[in-house]
Short mmCIF file of C-alpha atoms in Angstrom, two decimals:
data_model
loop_
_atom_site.label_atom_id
_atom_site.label_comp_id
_atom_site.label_asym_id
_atom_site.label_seq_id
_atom_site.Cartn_x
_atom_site.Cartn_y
_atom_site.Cartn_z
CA UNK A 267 -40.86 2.77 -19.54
CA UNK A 268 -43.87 5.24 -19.24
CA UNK A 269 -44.28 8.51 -21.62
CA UNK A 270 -42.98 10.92 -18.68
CA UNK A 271 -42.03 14.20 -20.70
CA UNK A 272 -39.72 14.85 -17.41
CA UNK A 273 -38.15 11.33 -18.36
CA UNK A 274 -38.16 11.97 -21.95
CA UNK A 275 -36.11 14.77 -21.06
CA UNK A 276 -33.76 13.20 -18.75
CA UNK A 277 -32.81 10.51 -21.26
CA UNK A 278 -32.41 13.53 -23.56
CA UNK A 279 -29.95 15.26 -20.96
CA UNK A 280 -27.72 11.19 -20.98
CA UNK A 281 -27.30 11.21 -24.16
CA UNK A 282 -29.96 8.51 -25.23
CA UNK A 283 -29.08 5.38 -24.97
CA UNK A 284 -27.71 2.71 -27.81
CA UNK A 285 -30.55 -0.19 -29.25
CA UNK A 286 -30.50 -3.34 -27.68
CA UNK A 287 -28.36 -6.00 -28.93
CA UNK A 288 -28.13 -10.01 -27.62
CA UNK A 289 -26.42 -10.10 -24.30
CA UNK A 290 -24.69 -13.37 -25.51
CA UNK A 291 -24.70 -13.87 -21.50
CA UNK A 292 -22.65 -16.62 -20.01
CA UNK A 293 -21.45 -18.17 -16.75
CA UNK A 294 -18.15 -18.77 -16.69
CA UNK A 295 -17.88 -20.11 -12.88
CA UNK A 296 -19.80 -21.29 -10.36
CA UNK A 297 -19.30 -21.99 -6.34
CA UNK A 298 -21.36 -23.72 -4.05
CA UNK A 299 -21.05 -21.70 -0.74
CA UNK A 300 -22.82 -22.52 2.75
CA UNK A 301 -25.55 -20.49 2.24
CA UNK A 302 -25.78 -19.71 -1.59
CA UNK A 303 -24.20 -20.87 -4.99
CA UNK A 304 -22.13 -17.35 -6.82
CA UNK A 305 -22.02 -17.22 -10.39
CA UNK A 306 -19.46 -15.13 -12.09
CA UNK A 307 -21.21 -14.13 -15.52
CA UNK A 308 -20.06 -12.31 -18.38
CA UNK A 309 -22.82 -10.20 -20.70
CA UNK A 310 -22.63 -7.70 -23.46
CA UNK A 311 -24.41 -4.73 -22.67
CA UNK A 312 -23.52 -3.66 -26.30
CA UNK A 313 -21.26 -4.67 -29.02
CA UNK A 314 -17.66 -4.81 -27.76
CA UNK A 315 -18.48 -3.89 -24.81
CA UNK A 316 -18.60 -6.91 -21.86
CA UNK A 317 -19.57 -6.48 -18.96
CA UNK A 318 -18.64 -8.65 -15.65
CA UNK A 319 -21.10 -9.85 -12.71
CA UNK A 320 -21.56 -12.23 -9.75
CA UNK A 321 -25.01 -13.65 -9.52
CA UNK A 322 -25.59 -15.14 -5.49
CA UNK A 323 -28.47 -17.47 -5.76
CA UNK A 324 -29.59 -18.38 -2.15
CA UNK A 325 -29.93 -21.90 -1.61
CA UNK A 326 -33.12 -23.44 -0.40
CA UNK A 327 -35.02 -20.11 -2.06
CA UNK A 328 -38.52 -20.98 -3.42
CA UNK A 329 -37.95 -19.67 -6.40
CA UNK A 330 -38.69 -17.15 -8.58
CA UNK A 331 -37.13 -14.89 -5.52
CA UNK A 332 -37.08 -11.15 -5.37
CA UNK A 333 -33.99 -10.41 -6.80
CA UNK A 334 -32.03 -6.90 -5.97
CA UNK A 335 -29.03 -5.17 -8.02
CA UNK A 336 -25.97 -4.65 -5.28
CA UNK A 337 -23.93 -1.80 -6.95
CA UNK A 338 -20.27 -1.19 -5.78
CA UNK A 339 -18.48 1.73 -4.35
CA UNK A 340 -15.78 4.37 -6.08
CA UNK A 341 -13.75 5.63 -3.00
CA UNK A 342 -11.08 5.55 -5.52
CA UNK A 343 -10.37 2.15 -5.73
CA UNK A 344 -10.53 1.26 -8.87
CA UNK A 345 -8.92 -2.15 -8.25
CA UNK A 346 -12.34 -3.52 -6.70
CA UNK A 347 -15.55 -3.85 -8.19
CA UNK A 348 -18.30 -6.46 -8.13
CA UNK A 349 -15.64 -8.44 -5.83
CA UNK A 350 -16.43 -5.93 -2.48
CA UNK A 351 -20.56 -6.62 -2.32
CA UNK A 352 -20.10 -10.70 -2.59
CA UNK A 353 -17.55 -10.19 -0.23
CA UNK A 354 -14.76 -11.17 -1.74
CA UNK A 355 -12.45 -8.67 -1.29
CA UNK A 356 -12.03 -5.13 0.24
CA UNK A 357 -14.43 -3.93 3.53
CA UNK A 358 -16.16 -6.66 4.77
CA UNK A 359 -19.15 -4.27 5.60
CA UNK A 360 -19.54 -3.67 1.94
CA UNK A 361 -20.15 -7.07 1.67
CA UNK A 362 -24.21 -6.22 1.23
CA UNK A 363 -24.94 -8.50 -1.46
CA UNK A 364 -24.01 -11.52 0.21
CA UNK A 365 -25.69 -10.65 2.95
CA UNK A 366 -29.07 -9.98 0.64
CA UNK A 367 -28.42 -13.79 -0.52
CA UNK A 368 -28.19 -15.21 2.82
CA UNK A 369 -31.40 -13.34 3.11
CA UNK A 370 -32.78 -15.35 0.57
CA UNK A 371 -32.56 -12.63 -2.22
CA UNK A 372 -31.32 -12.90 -6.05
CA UNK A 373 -28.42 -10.56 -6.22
CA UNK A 374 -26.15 -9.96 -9.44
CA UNK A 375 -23.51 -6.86 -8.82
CA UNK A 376 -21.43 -5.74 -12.01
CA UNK A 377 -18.41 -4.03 -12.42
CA UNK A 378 -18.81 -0.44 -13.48
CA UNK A 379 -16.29 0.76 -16.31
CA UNK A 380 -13.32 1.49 -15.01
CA UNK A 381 -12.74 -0.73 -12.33
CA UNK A 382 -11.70 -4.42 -11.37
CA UNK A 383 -12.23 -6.47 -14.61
CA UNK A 384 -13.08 -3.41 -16.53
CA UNK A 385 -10.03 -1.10 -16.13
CA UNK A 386 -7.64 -0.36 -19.27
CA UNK A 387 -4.64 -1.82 -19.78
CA UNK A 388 -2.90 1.72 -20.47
CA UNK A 389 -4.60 4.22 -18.61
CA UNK A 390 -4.56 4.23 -14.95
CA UNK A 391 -7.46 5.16 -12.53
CA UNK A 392 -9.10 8.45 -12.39
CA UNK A 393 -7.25 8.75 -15.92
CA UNK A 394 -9.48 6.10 -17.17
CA UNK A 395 -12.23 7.88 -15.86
CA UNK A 396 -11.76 11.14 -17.06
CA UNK A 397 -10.84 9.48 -20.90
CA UNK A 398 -14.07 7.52 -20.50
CA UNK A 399 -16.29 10.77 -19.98
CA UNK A 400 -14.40 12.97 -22.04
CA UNK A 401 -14.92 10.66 -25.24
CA UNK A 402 -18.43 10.11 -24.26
CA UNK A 403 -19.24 14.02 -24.33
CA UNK A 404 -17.83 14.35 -28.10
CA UNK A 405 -19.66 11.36 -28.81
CA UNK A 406 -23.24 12.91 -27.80
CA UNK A 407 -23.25 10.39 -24.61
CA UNK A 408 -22.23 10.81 -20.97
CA UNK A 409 -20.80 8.46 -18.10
CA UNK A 410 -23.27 8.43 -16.65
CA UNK A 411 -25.73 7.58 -19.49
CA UNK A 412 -22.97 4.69 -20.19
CA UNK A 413 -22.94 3.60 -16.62
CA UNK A 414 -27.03 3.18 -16.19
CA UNK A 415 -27.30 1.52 -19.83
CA UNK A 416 -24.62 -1.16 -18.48
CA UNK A 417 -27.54 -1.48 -15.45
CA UNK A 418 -30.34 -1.62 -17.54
CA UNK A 419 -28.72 -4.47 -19.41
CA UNK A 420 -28.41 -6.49 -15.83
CA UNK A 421 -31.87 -6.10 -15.38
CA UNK A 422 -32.46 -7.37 -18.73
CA UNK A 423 -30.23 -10.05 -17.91
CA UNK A 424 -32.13 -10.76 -14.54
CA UNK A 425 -35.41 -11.52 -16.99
CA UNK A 426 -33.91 -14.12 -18.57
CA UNK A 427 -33.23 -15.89 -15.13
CA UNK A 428 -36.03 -18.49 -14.36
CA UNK A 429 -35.09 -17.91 -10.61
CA UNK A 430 -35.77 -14.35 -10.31
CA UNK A 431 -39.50 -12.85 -9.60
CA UNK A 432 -39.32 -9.81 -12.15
CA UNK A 433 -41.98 -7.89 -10.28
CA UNK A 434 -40.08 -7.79 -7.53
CA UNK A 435 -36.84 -6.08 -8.45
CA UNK A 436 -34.61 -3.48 -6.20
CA UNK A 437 -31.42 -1.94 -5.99
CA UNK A 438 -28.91 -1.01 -3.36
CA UNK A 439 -25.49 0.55 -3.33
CA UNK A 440 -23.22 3.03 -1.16
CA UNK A 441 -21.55 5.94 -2.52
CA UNK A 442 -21.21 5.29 -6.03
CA UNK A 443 -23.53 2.34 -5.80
CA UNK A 444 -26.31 4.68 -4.42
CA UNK A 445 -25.86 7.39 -6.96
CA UNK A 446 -26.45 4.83 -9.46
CA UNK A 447 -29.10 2.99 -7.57
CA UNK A 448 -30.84 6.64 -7.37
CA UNK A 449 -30.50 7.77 -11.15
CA UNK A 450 -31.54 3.97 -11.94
CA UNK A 451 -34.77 4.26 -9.98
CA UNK A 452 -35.27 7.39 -12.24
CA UNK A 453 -34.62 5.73 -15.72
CA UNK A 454 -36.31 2.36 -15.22
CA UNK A 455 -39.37 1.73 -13.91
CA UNK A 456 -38.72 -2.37 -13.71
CA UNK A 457 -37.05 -1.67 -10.36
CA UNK A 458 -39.79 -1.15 -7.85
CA UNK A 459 -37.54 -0.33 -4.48
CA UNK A 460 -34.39 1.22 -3.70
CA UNK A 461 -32.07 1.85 -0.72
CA UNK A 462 -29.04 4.94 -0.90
CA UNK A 463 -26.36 4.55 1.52
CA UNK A 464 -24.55 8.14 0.65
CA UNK A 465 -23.91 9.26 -2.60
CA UNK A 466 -26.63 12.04 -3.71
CA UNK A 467 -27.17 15.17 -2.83
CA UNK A 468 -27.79 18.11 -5.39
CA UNK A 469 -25.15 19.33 -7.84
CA UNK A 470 -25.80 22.99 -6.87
CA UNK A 471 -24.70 21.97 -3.70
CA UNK A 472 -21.25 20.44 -5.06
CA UNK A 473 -20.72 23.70 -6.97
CA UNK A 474 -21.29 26.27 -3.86
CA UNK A 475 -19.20 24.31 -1.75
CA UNK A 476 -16.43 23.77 -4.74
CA UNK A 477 -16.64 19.87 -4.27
CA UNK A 478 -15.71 17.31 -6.97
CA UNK A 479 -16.86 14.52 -8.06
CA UNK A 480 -17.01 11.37 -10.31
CA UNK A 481 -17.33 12.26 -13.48
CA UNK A 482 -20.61 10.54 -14.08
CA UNK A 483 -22.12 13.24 -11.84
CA UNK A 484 -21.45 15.92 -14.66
CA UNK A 485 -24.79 15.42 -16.73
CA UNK A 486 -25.41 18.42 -19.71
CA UNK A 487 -28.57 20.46 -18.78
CA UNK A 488 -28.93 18.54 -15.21
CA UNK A 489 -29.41 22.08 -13.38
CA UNK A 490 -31.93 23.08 -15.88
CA UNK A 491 -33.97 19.90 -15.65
CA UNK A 492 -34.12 20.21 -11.72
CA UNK A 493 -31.06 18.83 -10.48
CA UNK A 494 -31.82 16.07 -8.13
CA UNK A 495 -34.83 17.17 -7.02
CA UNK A 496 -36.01 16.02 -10.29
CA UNK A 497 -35.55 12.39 -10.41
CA UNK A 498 -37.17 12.16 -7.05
CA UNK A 499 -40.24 13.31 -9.35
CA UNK A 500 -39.39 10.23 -11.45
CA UNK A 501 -39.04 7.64 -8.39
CA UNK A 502 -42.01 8.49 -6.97
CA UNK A 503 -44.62 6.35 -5.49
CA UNK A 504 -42.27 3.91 -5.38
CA UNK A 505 -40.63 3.42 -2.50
CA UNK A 506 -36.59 5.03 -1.75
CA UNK A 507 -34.53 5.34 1.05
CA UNK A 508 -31.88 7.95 1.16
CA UNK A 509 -29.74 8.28 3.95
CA UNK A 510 -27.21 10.77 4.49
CA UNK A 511 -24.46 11.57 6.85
CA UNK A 512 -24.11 14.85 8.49
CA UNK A 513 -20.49 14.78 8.27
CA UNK A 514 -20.17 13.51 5.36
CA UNK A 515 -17.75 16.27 3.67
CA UNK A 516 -18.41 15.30 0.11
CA UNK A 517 -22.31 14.88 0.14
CA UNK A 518 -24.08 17.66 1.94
CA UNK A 519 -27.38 16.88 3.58
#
């Protein structure tokens, strides 16, 4: 990652994030579909802390392919995860990472914490959530600082792939997925395109109109560093694509 003083600062504002650590990666099944072979993996992203993935590899790619990271939705179901983009479960037009492999693209979508394989045995839903931010504030982190190192980690684990071109690496999500594939863009610089269907707008915004949010929204110092505005600073030349609904209640335009 470059020596941005903005992006020095915007680490700051996460938290930092932990040293790396072997991801100890694994594939624990594998199906041959039509059009592309899925991979359920398993990685660490640190110690004690595994983390759960499909990898679609498009058959009859001439590999290394472009390879893009298809990041799931919150909506509030907590029960899905990297199962909705491969199109396995839930809305079949979240199914975008399939659809990227019959492309011919690499994709590899993990569960964030908190949902499908990554949910607590005790604690329910949004109480997960909100016991998962609250301990990382006292611990000097933040969600959201948790939720991007799990992502850098995938694109670490994408390196190790001999069937992925790592020059040409992008990310996609909606909603959740696209306010991670937006603060991702801003962290690392190994992903070169992204595309945001929903999720960002500015957090001065959710505060005037008295809207909440995930939890991994709530960033220390994120007003004072520029609030949105400033990670498009950290994206650019490269190129994103926001879009935005007009009526979308949550996420003003």
């Amino acid at each position: 990652m470059a020596a941005n003083p903005l992006r020095q600062d915007w680490l700051r504002a996460l938290g930092g994030f932990p040293a790396r650590t072997p991801l100890d990666a694994r594939v624990v099944e594998r199906v041959e579909e039509p059009r592309y072979t899925r991979e359920k993996i398993w990685f660490w992203s640190e110690p004690h802390e595994p983390v759960g993935a499909y990898l679609l590899l498009p058959n009859g790619a001439d590999f290394p392919a472009p390879a893009v990271l298809c990041l799931h939705q919150h909506a509030g179901q907590f029960h899905l995860g990297k199962s909705e983009p491969v199109g396995l479960a839930g809305d079949p037009d979240m199914a975008y990472a399939r659809e990227l492999a019959e492309r011919g693209y690499v994709t590899i979508t993990p569960d964030f914490k908190g949902f499908e394989e990554r949910r607590d045995t005790v604690l329910e839903g949004a109480r997960f959530e909100h016991y998962l931010a609250g301990r990382a504030s006292v611990e000097g982190r933040t969600l959201q600082g948790r939720h991007l190192w799990d992502l850098i980690r995938a694109l670490d684990y994408l390196h190790e792939r001999p069937e992925v071109d790592t020059a040409r690496l992008g990310s996609l999500g909606h909603s959740l997925g696209g306010q991670e594939t937006f603060m991702l863009l801003a962290t690392d610089e190994r992903v070169r395109a992204g595309a945001v269907s929903c999720g960002v707008s500015t957090v001065r915004s959710f505060f005037d109109r008295k809207i909440t949010h995930n939890w991994a929204w709530y960033i220390p110092g994120f007003l004072d560093l520029g609030d949105t505005p400033a990670l498009v600073d950290l994206i650019a030349p490269r190129p994103l694509c926001l879009l935005a609904g007009r009526q979308d209640r949550i996420f003003p335009v």
